[in-house]
PDB file of C-alpha atoms and ligand atoms in Angstrom:
ATOM      1  CA  UNK A   1      55.131   6.820 306.170  1.00 97.00           C
ATOM      2  CA  UNK A   2      54.773   6.438 303.006  1.00 97.00           C
ATOM      3  CA  UNK A   3      54.127   3.764 300.945  1.00 97.00           C
ATOM      4  CA  UNK A   4      56.356   4.979 297.125  1.00 98.00           C
ATOM      5  CA  UNK A   5      55.817   2.210 294.532  1.00 98.00           C
ATOM      6  CA  UNK A   6      59.213   1.179 292.600  1.00 98.00           C
ATOM      7  CA  UNK A   7      58.074   0.857 289.495  1.00 98.00           C
ATOM      8  CA  UNK A   8      57.154   2.767 285.927  1.00 97.00           C
ATOM      9  CA  UNK A   9      54.743   0.229 285.243  1.00 98.00           C
ATOM     10  CA  UNK A  10      50.871   2.765 285.010  1.00 98.00           C
ATOM     11  CA  UNK A  11      48.511  -1.359 285.926  1.00 98.00           C
ATOM     12  CA  UNK A  12      50.963  -1.836 288.346  1.00 97.00           C
ATOM     13  CA  UNK A  13      50.713   2.316 289.942  1.00 98.00           C
ATOM     14  CA  UNK A  14      47.015   1.831 289.293  1.00 97.00           C
ATOM     15  CA  UNK A  15      46.661  -1.232 291.257  1.00 96.00           C
ATOM     16  CA  UNK A  16      48.770  -0.260 294.175  1.00 96.00           C
ATOM     17  CA  UNK A  17      47.284   3.296 293.858  1.00 97.00           C
ATOM     18  CA  UNK A  18      43.311   1.276 293.715  1.00 97.00           C
ATOM     19  CA  UNK A  19      44.644   0.094 297.182  1.00 96.00           C
ATOM     20  CA  UNK A  20      44.801   3.557 298.614  1.00 96.00           C
ATOM     21  CA  UNK A  21      47.293   3.022 299.856  1.00 94.00           C
ATOM     22  CA  UNK A  22      50.496   4.789 297.668  1.00 97.00           C
ATOM     23  CA  UNK A  23      52.070   8.177 298.101  1.00 98.00           C
ATOM     24  CA  UNK A  24      54.217   8.572 295.596  1.00 98.00           C
ATOM     25  CA  UNK A  25      56.366   7.080 291.959  1.00 98.00           C
ATOM     26  CA  UNK A  26      59.995   6.062 291.920  1.00 98.00           C
ATOM     27  CA  UNK A  27      61.177   5.612 288.654  1.00 98.00           C
ATOM     28  CA  UNK A  28      64.639   4.955 287.715  1.00 97.00           C
ATOM     29  CA  UNK A  29      66.558   4.437 284.383  1.00 96.00           C
ATOM     30  CA  UNK A  30      66.419   1.250 284.342  1.00 96.00           C
ATOM     31  CA  UNK A  31      62.156   0.623 285.663  1.00 97.00           C
ATOM     32  CA  UNK A  32      61.813   2.537 282.729  1.00 96.00           C
ATOM     33  CA  UNK A  33      63.883   0.325 279.647  1.00 95.00           C
ATOM     34  CA  UNK A  34      61.978  -2.269 281.249  1.00 96.00           C
ATOM     35  CA  UNK A  35      58.145  -0.401 279.828  1.00 96.00           C
ATOM     36  CA  UNK A  36      60.781   0.243 276.657  1.00 95.00           C
ATOM     37  CA  UNK A  37      59.313   3.543 276.794  1.00 90.00           C
ATOM     38  CA  UNK A  38      62.578   4.959 273.577  1.00 88.00           C
ATOM     39  CA  UNK A  39      62.707   8.652 272.889  1.00 91.00           C
ATOM     40  CA  UNK A  40      62.790  12.267 274.432  1.00 92.00           C
ATOM     41  CA  UNK A  41      59.152  12.274 273.922  1.00 94.00           C
ATOM     42  CA  UNK A  42      57.810   8.946 275.486  1.00 94.00           C
ATOM     43  CA  UNK A  43      59.315   9.337 278.619  1.00 96.00           C
ATOM     44  CA  UNK A  44      58.314  12.733 279.164  1.00 97.00           C
ATOM     45  CA  UNK A  45      55.002  11.527 278.051  1.00 97.00           C
ATOM     46  CA  UNK A  46      54.849   8.179 280.323  1.00 98.00           C
ATOM     47  CA  UNK A  47      56.079  10.662 283.820  1.00 98.00           C
ATOM     48  CA  UNK A  48      52.743  13.445 283.568  1.00 98.00           C
ATOM     49  CA  UNK A  49      51.648   9.829 282.446  1.00 98.00           C
ATOM     50  CA  UNK A  50      52.496   9.096 286.116  1.00 98.00           C
ATOM     51  CA  UNK A  51      51.377  11.900 287.830  1.00 98.00           C
ATOM     52  CA  UNK A  52      47.959  11.270 286.149  1.00 97.00           C
ATOM     53  CA  UNK A  53      47.557   8.565 288.605  1.00 97.00           C
ATOM     54  CA  UNK A  54      48.788   9.100 291.687  1.00 97.00           C
ATOM     55  CA  UNK A  55      48.870  11.680 293.784  1.00 96.00           C
ATOM     56  CA  UNK A  56      51.365  12.195 295.196  1.00 97.00           C
ATOM     57  CA  UNK A  57      55.599  12.672 294.368  1.00 98.00           C
ATOM     58  CA  UNK A  58      56.908  10.949 291.514  1.00 98.00           C
ATOM     59  CA  UNK A  59      60.997  10.354 291.154  1.00 98.00           C
ATOM     60  CA  UNK A  60      62.208  10.944 287.609  1.00 98.00           C
ATOM     61  CA  UNK A  61      65.691  10.418 287.041  1.00 98.00           C
ATOM     62  CA  UNK A  62      68.362  12.771 285.392  1.00 98.00           C
ATOM     63  CA  UNK A  63      71.230  10.648 282.832  1.00 97.00           C
ATOM     64  CA  UNK A  64      73.610  13.487 282.452  1.00 98.00           C
ATOM     65  CA  UNK A  65      76.219  14.005 285.261  1.00 98.00           C
ATOM     66  CA  UNK A  66      78.245  17.187 284.898  1.00 98.00           C
ATOM     67  CA  UNK A  67      76.642  20.420 286.778  1.00 98.00           C
ATOM     68  CA  UNK A  68      75.610  21.471 283.910  1.00 98.00           C
ATOM     69  CA  UNK A  69      73.819  18.899 282.422  1.00 98.00           C
ATOM     70  CA  UNK A  70      71.710  17.642 285.489  1.00 98.00           C
ATOM     71  CA  UNK A  71      70.753  20.983 286.320  1.00 98.00           C
ATOM     72  CA  UNK A  72      69.473  21.278 282.513  1.00 98.00           C
ATOM     73  CA  UNK A  73      67.526  18.444 282.409  1.00 98.00           C
ATOM     74  CA  UNK A  74      66.135  18.264 286.182  1.00 98.00           C
ATOM     75  CA  UNK A  75      65.552  21.863 285.143  1.00 98.00           C
ATOM     76  CA  UNK A  76      63.175  20.373 282.010  1.00 97.00           C
ATOM     77  CA  UNK A  77      62.277  17.098 284.546  1.00 98.00           C
ATOM     78  CA  UNK A  78      60.594  20.049 287.105  1.00 98.00           C
ATOM     79  CA  UNK A  79      58.240  22.139 284.723  1.00 98.00           C
ATOM     80  CA  UNK A  80      56.594  18.878 283.216  1.00 98.00           C
ATOM     81  CA  UNK A  81      53.910  18.677 286.478  1.00 98.00           C
ATOM     82  CA  UNK A  82      54.088  19.845 290.093  1.00 98.00           C
ATOM     83  CA  UNK A  83      54.984  16.716 291.484  1.00 98.00           C
ATOM     84  CA  UNK A  84      58.222  15.463 290.259  1.00 98.00           C
ATOM     85  CA  UNK A  85      60.498  15.404 291.992  1.00 98.00           C
ATOM     86  CA  UNK A  86      63.734  15.871 290.129  1.00 98.00           C
ATOM     87  CA  UNK A  87      66.432  11.574 292.287  1.00 98.00           C
ATOM     88  CA  UNK A  88      69.796  12.401 291.101  1.00 98.00           C
ATOM     89  CA  UNK A  89      72.401  10.580 292.011  1.00 98.00           C
ATOM     90  CA  UNK A  90      74.839  10.315 294.878  1.00 98.00           C
ATOM     91  CA  UNK A  91      78.961  11.803 293.281  1.00 98.00           C
ATOM     92  CA  UNK A  92      80.184  15.785 293.369  1.00 98.00           C
ATOM     93  CA  UNK A  93      78.511  17.136 290.801  1.00 98.00           C
ATOM     94  CA  UNK A  94      74.918  15.788 291.674  1.00 98.00           C
ATOM     95  CA  UNK A  95      75.768  17.191 294.560  1.00 98.00           C
ATOM     96  CA  UNK A  96      76.120  20.258 293.401  1.00 98.00           C
ATOM     97  CA  UNK A  97      72.823  20.472 291.593  1.00 98.00           C
ATOM     98  CA  UNK A  98      70.636  19.844 294.769  1.00 98.00           C
ATOM     99  CA  UNK A  99      71.682  22.695 296.788  1.00 98.00           C
ATOM    100  CA  UNK A 100      70.975  24.403 293.719  1.00 98.00           C
ATOM    101  CA  UNK A 101      67.303  23.336 292.710  1.00 98.00           C
ATOM    102  CA  UNK A 102      67.118  23.414 296.208  1.00 98.00           C
ATOM    103  CA  UNK A 103      67.755  26.662 296.824  1.00 98.00           C
ATOM    104  CA  UNK A 104      64.994  27.397 293.648  1.00 98.00           C
ATOM    105  CA  UNK A 105      62.696  24.915 295.270  1.00 98.00           C
ATOM    106  CA  UNK A 106      62.574  22.086 293.237  1.00 98.00           C
ATOM    107  CA  UNK A 107      62.732  18.883 294.821  1.00 98.00           C
ATOM    108  CA  UNK A 108      65.246  16.437 294.951  1.00 98.00           C
ATOM    109  CA  UNK A 109      65.211  12.566 295.642  1.00 98.00           C
ATOM    110  CA  UNK A 110      69.024  12.089 295.716  1.00 98.00           C
ATOM    111  CA  UNK A 111      69.872   8.004 294.781  1.00 98.00           C
ATOM    112  CA  UNK A 112      72.300   4.983 294.897  1.00 98.00           C
ATOM    113  CA  UNK A 113      72.588   6.254 298.278  1.00 98.00           C
ATOM    114  CA  UNK A 114      75.247   2.979 300.164  1.00 98.00           C
ATOM    115  CA  UNK A 115      77.228   5.240 303.407  1.00 98.00           C
ATOM    116  CA  UNK A 116      75.565   7.496 305.961  1.00 98.00           C
ATOM    117  CA  UNK A 117      78.839  10.382 305.232  1.00 98.00           C
ATOM    118  CA  UNK A 118      76.295  10.253 301.869  1.00 98.00           C
ATOM    119  CA  UNK A 119      73.557  10.558 303.808  1.00 98.00           C
ATOM    120  CA  UNK A 120      74.836  13.236 305.881  1.00 98.00           C
ATOM    121  CA  UNK A 121      75.603  14.923 301.637  1.00 98.00           C
ATOM    122  CA  UNK A 122      72.996  14.741 300.474  1.00 98.00           C
ATOM    123  CA  UNK A 123      71.262  16.316 303.885  1.00 98.00           C
ATOM    124  CA  UNK A 124      73.592  19.129 304.267  1.00 98.00           C
ATOM    125  CA  UNK A 125      72.900  20.092 299.785  1.00 98.00           C
ATOM    126  CA  UNK A 126      69.358  20.508 300.943  1.00 98.00           C
ATOM    127  CA  UNK A 127      67.770  17.006 299.324  1.00 98.00           C
ATOM    128  CA  UNK A 128      63.545  16.591 300.246  1.00 98.00           C
ATOM    129  CA  UNK A 129      64.873  12.950 300.218  1.00 98.00           C
ATOM    130  CA  UNK A 130      67.722  10.406 300.273  1.00 98.00           C
ATOM    131  CA  UNK A 131      67.571   6.831 299.180  1.00 98.00           C
ATOM    132  CA  UNK A 132      69.475   4.313 300.485  1.00 98.00           C
ATOM    133  CA  UNK A 133      69.510   1.351 298.565  1.00 98.00           C
ATOM    134  CA  UNK A 134      68.832  -1.478 301.156  1.00 98.00           C
ATOM    135  CA  UNK A 135      68.485  -4.838 297.989  1.00 97.00           C
ATOM    136  CA  UNK A 136      72.049  -3.807 296.985  1.00 98.00           C
ATOM    137  CA  UNK A 137      73.859  -3.798 300.768  1.00 97.00           C
ATOM    138  CA  UNK A 138      72.013  -7.302 301.271  1.00 96.00           C
ATOM    139  CA  UNK A 139      74.017  -8.316 298.008  1.00 97.00           C
ATOM    140  CA  UNK A 140      77.096  -8.361 298.762  1.00 97.00           C
ATOM    141  CA  UNK A 141      75.868  -9.341 302.526  1.00 96.00           C
ATOM    142  CA  UNK A 142      76.163  -5.799 304.488  1.00 96.00           C
ATOM    143  CA  UNK A 143      73.860  -4.957 306.835  1.00 93.00           C
ATOM    144  CA  UNK A 144      71.438  -2.805 305.121  1.00 96.00           C
ATOM    145  CA  UNK A 145      69.278  -1.981 308.259  1.00 97.00           C
ATOM    146  CA  UNK A 146      71.798  -0.515 310.252  1.00 97.00           C
ATOM    147  CA  UNK A 147      72.371   1.804 307.423  1.00 98.00           C
ATOM    148  CA  UNK A 148      68.768   2.555 307.727  1.00 98.00           C
ATOM    149  CA  UNK A 149      69.083   3.315 311.700  1.00 98.00           C
ATOM    150  CA  UNK A 150      72.220   5.495 311.154  1.00 98.00           C
ATOM    151  CA  UNK A 151      70.394   7.375 308.532  1.00 98.00           C
ATOM    152  CA  UNK A 152      67.211   7.594 311.056  1.00 98.00           C
ATOM    153  CA  UNK A 153      69.190   8.545 314.134  1.00 98.00           C
ATOM    154  CA  UNK A 154      71.701  11.310 312.857  1.00 98.00           C
ATOM    155  CA  UNK A 155      69.320  12.893 310.902  1.00 98.00           C
ATOM    156  CA  UNK A 156      66.893  12.870 314.243  1.00 98.00           C
ATOM    157  CA  UNK A 157      70.233  14.044 316.115  1.00 98.00           C
ATOM    158  CA  UNK A 158      70.527  17.581 313.375  1.00 98.00           C
ATOM    159  CA  UNK A 159      67.060  17.913 312.277  1.00 98.00           C
ATOM    160  CA  UNK A 160      67.856  17.690 308.845  1.00 98.00           C
ATOM    161  CA  UNK A 161      64.623  17.778 307.419  1.00 98.00           C
ATOM    162  CA  UNK A 162      65.681  15.046 305.181  1.00 98.00           C
ATOM    163  CA  UNK A 163      63.254  12.786 304.300  1.00 98.00           C
ATOM    164  CA  UNK A 164      64.581   8.848 304.403  1.00 98.00           C
ATOM    165  CA  UNK A 165      63.800   7.382 301.731  1.00 98.00           C
ATOM    166  CA  UNK A 166      64.165   3.000 301.668  1.00 98.00           C
ATOM    167  CA  UNK A 167      64.876   2.361 298.786  1.00 98.00           C
ATOM    168  CA  UNK A 168      65.831  -1.427 295.941  1.00 98.00           C
ATOM    169  CA  UNK A 169      63.604  -3.337 298.921  1.00 97.00           C
ATOM    170  CA  UNK A 170      63.109  -7.092 297.966  1.00 95.00           C
ATOM    171  CA  UNK A 171      60.118  -8.227 300.637  1.00 95.00           C
ATOM    172  CA  UNK A 172      57.971  -7.408 302.853  1.00 96.00           C
ATOM    173  CA  UNK A 173      59.868  -8.048 306.105  1.00 96.00           C
ATOM    174  CA  UNK A 174      62.507  -5.404 304.912  1.00 97.00           C
ATOM    175  CA  UNK A 175      59.698  -2.359 304.576  1.00 97.00           C
ATOM    176  CA  UNK A 176      58.487  -3.867 308.025  1.00 97.00           C
ATOM    177  CA  UNK A 177      61.361  -3.488 309.138  1.00 98.00           C
ATOM    178  CA  UNK A 178      62.354  -0.085 307.535  1.00 98.00           C
ATOM    179  CA  UNK A 179      58.923   1.227 309.755  1.00 98.00           C
ATOM    180  CA  UNK A 180      60.692  -0.011 313.160  1.00 98.00           C
ATOM    181  CA  UNK A 181      63.993   2.141 312.187  1.00 98.00           C
ATOM    182  CA  UNK A 182      61.878   4.973 311.371  1.00 98.00           C
ATOM    183  CA  UNK A 183      61.844   5.206 308.303  1.00 98.00           C
ATOM    184  CA  UNK A 184      60.484   8.087 306.211  1.00 98.00           C
ATOM    185  CA  UNK A 185      59.518   6.052 303.388  1.00 98.00           C
ATOM    186  CA  UNK A 186      59.658   3.252 301.549  1.00 98.00           C
ATOM    187  CA  UNK A 187      59.621   2.764 298.054  1.00 98.00           C
ATOM    188  CA  UNK A 188      59.145  -0.904 296.478  1.00 96.00           C
ATOM    189  CA  UNK A 189      57.527  -2.640 293.961  1.00 96.00           C
ATOM    190  CA  UNK A 190      54.253  -4.154 293.865  1.00 95.00           C
ATOM    191  CA  UNK A 191      54.801  -7.768 295.267  1.00 96.00           C
ATOM    192  CA  UNK A 192      56.183  -6.489 298.558  1.00 95.00           C
ATOM    193  CA  UNK A 193      53.611  -4.741 299.125  1.00 93.00           C
ATOM    194  CA  UNK A 194      50.540  -7.385 297.717  1.00 94.00           C
ATOM    195  CA  UNK A 195      52.796 -10.315 301.072  1.00 95.00           C
ATOM    196  CA  UNK A 196      52.362  -7.947 303.481  1.00 96.00           C
ATOM    197  CA  UNK A 197      48.514  -8.362 303.442  1.00 95.00           C
ATOM    198  CA  UNK A 198      49.913 -12.392 303.374  1.00 95.00           C
ATOM    199  CA  UNK A 199      49.349 -14.800 306.411  1.00 96.00           C
ATOM    200  CA  UNK A 200      47.814 -18.092 306.551  1.00 97.00           C
ATOM    201  CA  UNK A 201      46.070 -17.361 309.998  1.00 98.00           C
ATOM    202  CA  UNK A 202      44.028 -15.012 308.372  1.00 98.00           C
ATOM    203  CA  UNK A 203      43.033 -17.585 305.828  1.00 97.00           C
ATOM    204  CA  UNK A 204      42.441 -20.022 308.654  1.00 98.00           C
ATOM    205  CA  UNK A 205      40.574 -18.338 309.642  1.00 98.00           C
ATOM    206  CA  UNK A 206      38.692 -16.316 306.835  1.00 98.00           C
ATOM    207  CA  UNK A 207      38.060 -20.263 305.290  1.00 98.00           C
ATOM    208  CA  UNK A 208      36.207 -21.595 308.820  1.00 98.00           C
ATOM    209  CA  UNK A 209      34.138 -17.648 309.033  1.00 98.00           C
ATOM    210  CA  UNK A 210      32.276 -18.650 306.123  1.00 98.00           C
ATOM    211  CA  UNK A 211      31.702 -21.937 306.613  1.00 97.00           C
ATOM    212  CA  UNK A 212      30.509 -21.411 309.443  1.00 97.00           C
ATOM    213  CA  UNK A 213      28.089 -18.343 307.887  1.00 97.00           C
ATOM    214  CA  UNK A 214      26.688 -21.086 305.771  1.00 96.00           C
ATOM    215  CA  UNK A 215      25.576 -22.253 308.629  1.00 96.00           C
ATOM    216  CA  UNK A 216      22.303 -19.383 309.713  1.00 92.00           C
ATOM    217  CA  UNK A 217      22.057 -18.065 305.634  1.00 83.00           C
TER     218      UNK A 217
HETATM  219  C1  E4P B   1      64.907   3.627 294.018  1.00 93.85           C
HETATM  220  O1  E4P B   1      64.206   4.735 294.124  1.00 93.85           O
HETATM  221  C2  E4P B   1      65.487   2.327 292.790  1.00 93.85           C
HETATM  222  O2  E4P B   1      64.616   3.186 291.830  1.00 93.85           O
HETATM  223  C3  E4P B   1      65.486   1.462 293.118  1.00 93.85           C
HETATM  224  O3  E4P B   1      64.458   0.337 294.636  1.00 93.85           O
HETATM  225  C4  E4P B   1      66.606   0.693 292.842  1.00 93.85           C
HETATM  226  O4  E4P B   1      65.770  -0.833 293.474  1.00 93.85           O
HETATM  227  P1  E4P B   1      66.542  -1.703 292.435  1.00 93.85           P
HETATM  228  O5  E4P B   1      68.281  -2.925 293.277  1.00 93.85           O
HETATM  229  O6  E4P B   1      66.280  -3.493 292.846  1.00 93.85           O
HETATM  230  O7  E4P B   1      66.829  -2.175 291.472  1.00 93.85           O
END
């Protein structure tokens, strides 16, 4: 399973990358806005900066919602750097654009996916990744993990090559459950990744080992 970090914050991307376990980055317009990045030139430069930190795929989201606009924006984003994956929303013109990009060999991430039907359309259109959002489903009292199991199962039955990129991850147990469900990728903020490290017995055990080590040093 691949680990992507879901942020546009360069320091956090560097920190996750330094751990040696990072396979890529996902961003969205809200995450870019959070970093205070303004203006087309700065936005494009920021994507390139991210690509220069990590080795894997970097999702950059289009803002347009019409086919021509999505294609225009997506092609400009894809031309920025070979690691760029064009992130396209699950809407009618988005599906058309994913098919267009797929025919041209441009990688895509179909975002804002909340149902198995949407995931089937994304795969049929040839999306490289499909992004089902767990946390936002949990927020409306819907069992998000069932969705991951359904998509993984459907893709496996029909041999779809689209990778399941579990998104909107809020905590470490989401990551573990997605791994068990067979998600190909999880994307999450730095905190849930770091919280995978934590266990009180690890801390207690280490404290004891270090105390005992002093006895023979
Ligand atoms: C996915 O690619 C999205 O950027 C992200 O995971 C959304 O997460 P949120 O629901 O915490 O905003």
